[in-house]
């Protein structure tokens, strides 16, 4: 599948909010803390802060990555396109020109944890979830690049 990575536009908030909210509904372990409309509004705020890169295929936006400095805040794909390398493209784009990235992933999200580990992220801490909105145990991951030249 060919995708174009581009900065998100305000008009992408509905699509990426729906992708994010759908992930919550797909996973029994994930509490539904916000309505789809609230999730779309949250995604709009991330877009306004210029955190979001979207993956756009022929059918439209199929995934996104939100990056705040060195912190990956979100990386989600529409269910039908998972496992096709789009998440890899978004992550590689985020790594480009950076010496370090960090993120937190829920321990129950085994697929995501394996993905990050395959991509060079190392576990540096675990928590009981007391510090996240969902109150779910999570894992802190860090990726460091060797040989990145900074200007």
CSV table of C-alpha atoms in Angstrom, one decimal:
chain,number,residue,atom,x,y,z
A,1,UNK,CA,0.0,0.0,0.0
A,2,UNK,CA,1.4,3.4,-1.0
A,3,UNK,CA,1.0,6.1,1.5
A,4,UNK,CA,2.0,9.8,1.6
A,5,UNK,CA,3.2,11.2,5.0
A,6,UNK,CA,2.2,14.8,5.5
A,7,UNK,CA,1.5,17.2,8.3
A,8,UNK,CA,-2.0,17.0,9.5
A,9,UNK,CA,-4.5,19.7,8.6
A,10,UNK,CA,-7.4,20.8,10.8
A,11,UNK,CA,-9.8,18.9,8.5
A,12,UNK,CA,-8.0,15.6,9.5
A,13,UNK,CA,-9.2,15.8,13.1
A,14,UNK,CA,-12.4,13.9,12.4
A,15,UNK,CA,-10.6,11.0,10.8
A,16,UNK,CA,-7.8,10.7,13.2
A,17,UNK,CA,-10.1,11.1,16.2
A,18,UNK,CA,-12.3,8.3,14.9
A,19,UNK,CA,-9.2,6.1,14.4
A,20,UNK,CA,-8.1,6.8,18.0
A,21,UNK,CA,-11.6,6.3,19.5
A,22,UNK,CA,-12.1,3.1,17.5
A,23,UNK,CA,-8.9,1.6,19.1
A,24,UNK,CA,-10.5,2.2,22.5
A,25,UNK,CA,-13.6,0.4,21.4
A,26,UNK,CA,-11.7,-2.6,19.9
A,27,UNK,CA,-9.9,-3.4,23.1
A,28,UNK,CA,-11.7,-4.8,26.2
A,29,UNK,CA,-8.9,-3.7,28.5
A,30,UNK,CA,-9.1,-0.1,27.4
A,31,UNK,CA,-11.5,2.1,29.3
A,32,UNK,CA,-13.7,4.4,27.2
A,33,UNK,CA,-13.1,7.7,29.0
A,34,UNK,CA,-14.1,10.1,26.2
A,35,UNK,CA,-16.8,10.2,23.5
A,36,UNK,CA,-15.8,10.1,19.9
A,37,UNK,CA,-16.6,13.9,19.7
A,38,UNK,CA,-14.3,14.6,22.6
A,39,UNK,CA,-11.5,12.5,21.0
A,40,UNK,CA,-11.9,14.4,17.8
A,41,UNK,CA,-11.6,17.7,19.6
A,42,UNK,CA,-8.5,16.4,21.4
A,43,UNK,CA,-7.0,15.4,18.0
A,44,UNK,CA,-7.8,18.9,16.7
A,45,UNK,CA,-5.8,20.4,19.6
A,46,UNK,CA,-2.8,18.1,18.8
A,47,UNK,CA,-3.0,19.2,15.1
A,48,UNK,CA,-3.2,22.9,16.2
A,49,UNK,CA,0.1,22.3,18.1
A,50,UNK,CA,1.6,20.9,15.0
A,51,UNK,CA,2.3,17.5,16.6
A,52,UNK,CA,0.6,15.3,14.0
A,53,UNK,CA,1.8,13.6,10.9
A,54,UNK,CA,-0.8,11.6,8.9
A,55,UNK,CA,-0.4,8.6,6.6
A,56,UNK,CA,-2.7,9.2,3.6
A,57,UNK,CA,-3.6,6.4,1.2
A,58,UNK,CA,-5.8,6.5,-1.9
A,59,UNK,CA,-8.8,6.1,0.4
A,60,UNK,CA,-7.8,8.9,2.7
A,61,UNK,CA,-6.0,9.2,6.0
A,62,UNK,CA,-5.4,5.7,7.5
A,63,UNK,CA,-3.1,6.5,10.4
A,64,UNK,CA,-1.2,9.1,12.4
A,65,UNK,CA,1.7,9.8,14.7
A,66,UNK,CA,1.6,12.7,17.2
A,67,UNK,CA,5.1,13.8,18.3
A,68,UNK,CA,5.7,16.5,20.9
A,69,UNK,CA,9.4,17.2,20.8
A,70,UNK,CA,11.0,13.9,21.5
A,71,UNK,CA,7.9,12.3,23.0
A,72,UNK,CA,5.7,10.1,20.8
A,73,UNK,CA,2.3,10.9,22.2
A,74,UNK,CA,0.2,8.7,19.8
A,75,UNK,CA,0.7,6.2,17.0
A,76,UNK,CA,-2.5,4.7,15.7
A,77,UNK,CA,-3.7,3.1,12.5
A,78,UNK,CA,-7.1,2.3,11.1
A,79,UNK,CA,-7.7,-1.5,11.8
A,80,UNK,CA,-7.8,-2.6,8.1
A,81,UNK,CA,-4.3,-1.3,7.4
A,82,UNK,CA,-2.5,-2.6,10.4
A,83,UNK,CA,0.5,-4.9,9.6
A,84,UNK,CA,1.2,-3.3,6.2
A,85,UNK,CA,4.2,-1.2,7.2
A,86,UNK,CA,2.4,2.1,7.6
A,87,UNK,CA,3.2,2.3,11.3
A,88,UNK,CA,6.9,1.6,10.4
A,89,UNK,CA,6.9,4.5,7.9
A,90,UNK,CA,5.4,6.9,10.5
A,91,UNK,CA,7.9,5.8,13.1
A,92,UNK,CA,10.9,6.0,10.7
A,93,UNK,CA,9.7,9.5,9.8
A,94,UNK,CA,9.6,10.5,13.5
A,95,UNK,CA,13.1,9.0,14.0
A,96,UNK,CA,14.6,11.0,11.1
A,97,UNK,CA,17.2,13.4,12.2
A,98,UNK,CA,16.5,12.8,15.9
A,99,UNK,CA,18.9,11.3,18.4
A,100,UNK,CA,16.3,10.1,20.9
A,101,UNK,CA,12.6,9.4,21.2
A,102,UNK,CA,10.5,8.2,24.1
A,103,UNK,CA,7.0,6.9,24.6
A,104,UNK,CA,4.7,5.0,27.0
A,105,UNK,CA,2.7,2.0,25.9
A,106,UNK,CA,0.1,0.1,27.9
A,107,UNK,CA,1.4,-3.2,29.1
A,108,UNK,CA,-1.8,-4.9,27.8
A,109,UNK,CA,-1.0,-3.5,24.3
A,110,UNK,CA,1.4,-6.4,23.5
A,111,UNK,CA,1.3,-5.8,19.8
A,112,UNK,CA,2.5,-2.2,20.2
A,113,UNK,CA,5.2,-3.2,22.8
A,114,UNK,CA,6.6,-5.8,20.4
A,115,UNK,CA,6.5,-3.2,17.5
A,116,UNK,CA,8.5,-0.7,19.5
A,117,UNK,CA,11.0,-3.3,20.8
A,118,UNK,CA,11.6,-4.5,17.2
A,119,UNK,CA,12.3,-0.9,16.3
A,120,UNK,CA,15.1,-0.4,18.8
A,121,UNK,CA,13.1,1.0,21.7
A,122,UNK,CA,14.3,-0.2,25.1
A,123,UNK,CA,12.2,-0.6,28.2
A,124,UNK,CA,13.4,1.8,30.9
A,125,UNK,CA,10.5,1.7,33.4
A,126,UNK,CA,7.1,0.2,34.3
A,127,UNK,CA,4.3,1.8,36.2
A,128,UNK,CA,1.1,0.7,37.8
A,129,UNK,CA,-0.9,3.3,35.8
A,130,UNK,CA,-1.4,5.7,38.6
A,131,UNK,CA,0.1,8.5,36.4
A,132,UNK,CA,-2.0,8.0,33.3
A,133,UNK,CA,-5.7,8.9,32.7
A,134,UNK,CA,-6.7,5.3,32.0
A,135,UNK,CA,-5.1,4.0,35.2
A,136,UNK,CA,-3.6,1.1,33.2
A,137,UNK,CA,-0.1,-0.3,33.9
A,138,UNK,CA,2.3,1.0,31.2
A,139,UNK,CA,5.9,0.6,30.0
A,140,UNK,CA,8.2,3.5,29.3
A,141,UNK,CA,10.4,3.0,26.2
A,142,UNK,CA,13.3,5.0,24.9
A,143,UNK,CA,15.0,4.9,21.5
A,144,UNK,CA,18.5,6.4,20.9
A,145,UNK,CA,20.2,6.7,17.6
A,146,UNK,CA,23.9,6.5,17.0
A,147,UNK,CA,25.6,8.9,14.7
A,148,UNK,CA,22.9,11.4,14.1
A,149,UNK,CA,24.3,14.8,13.1
A,150,UNK,CA,22.5,17.8,14.7
A,151,UNK,CA,22.6,21.2,13.2
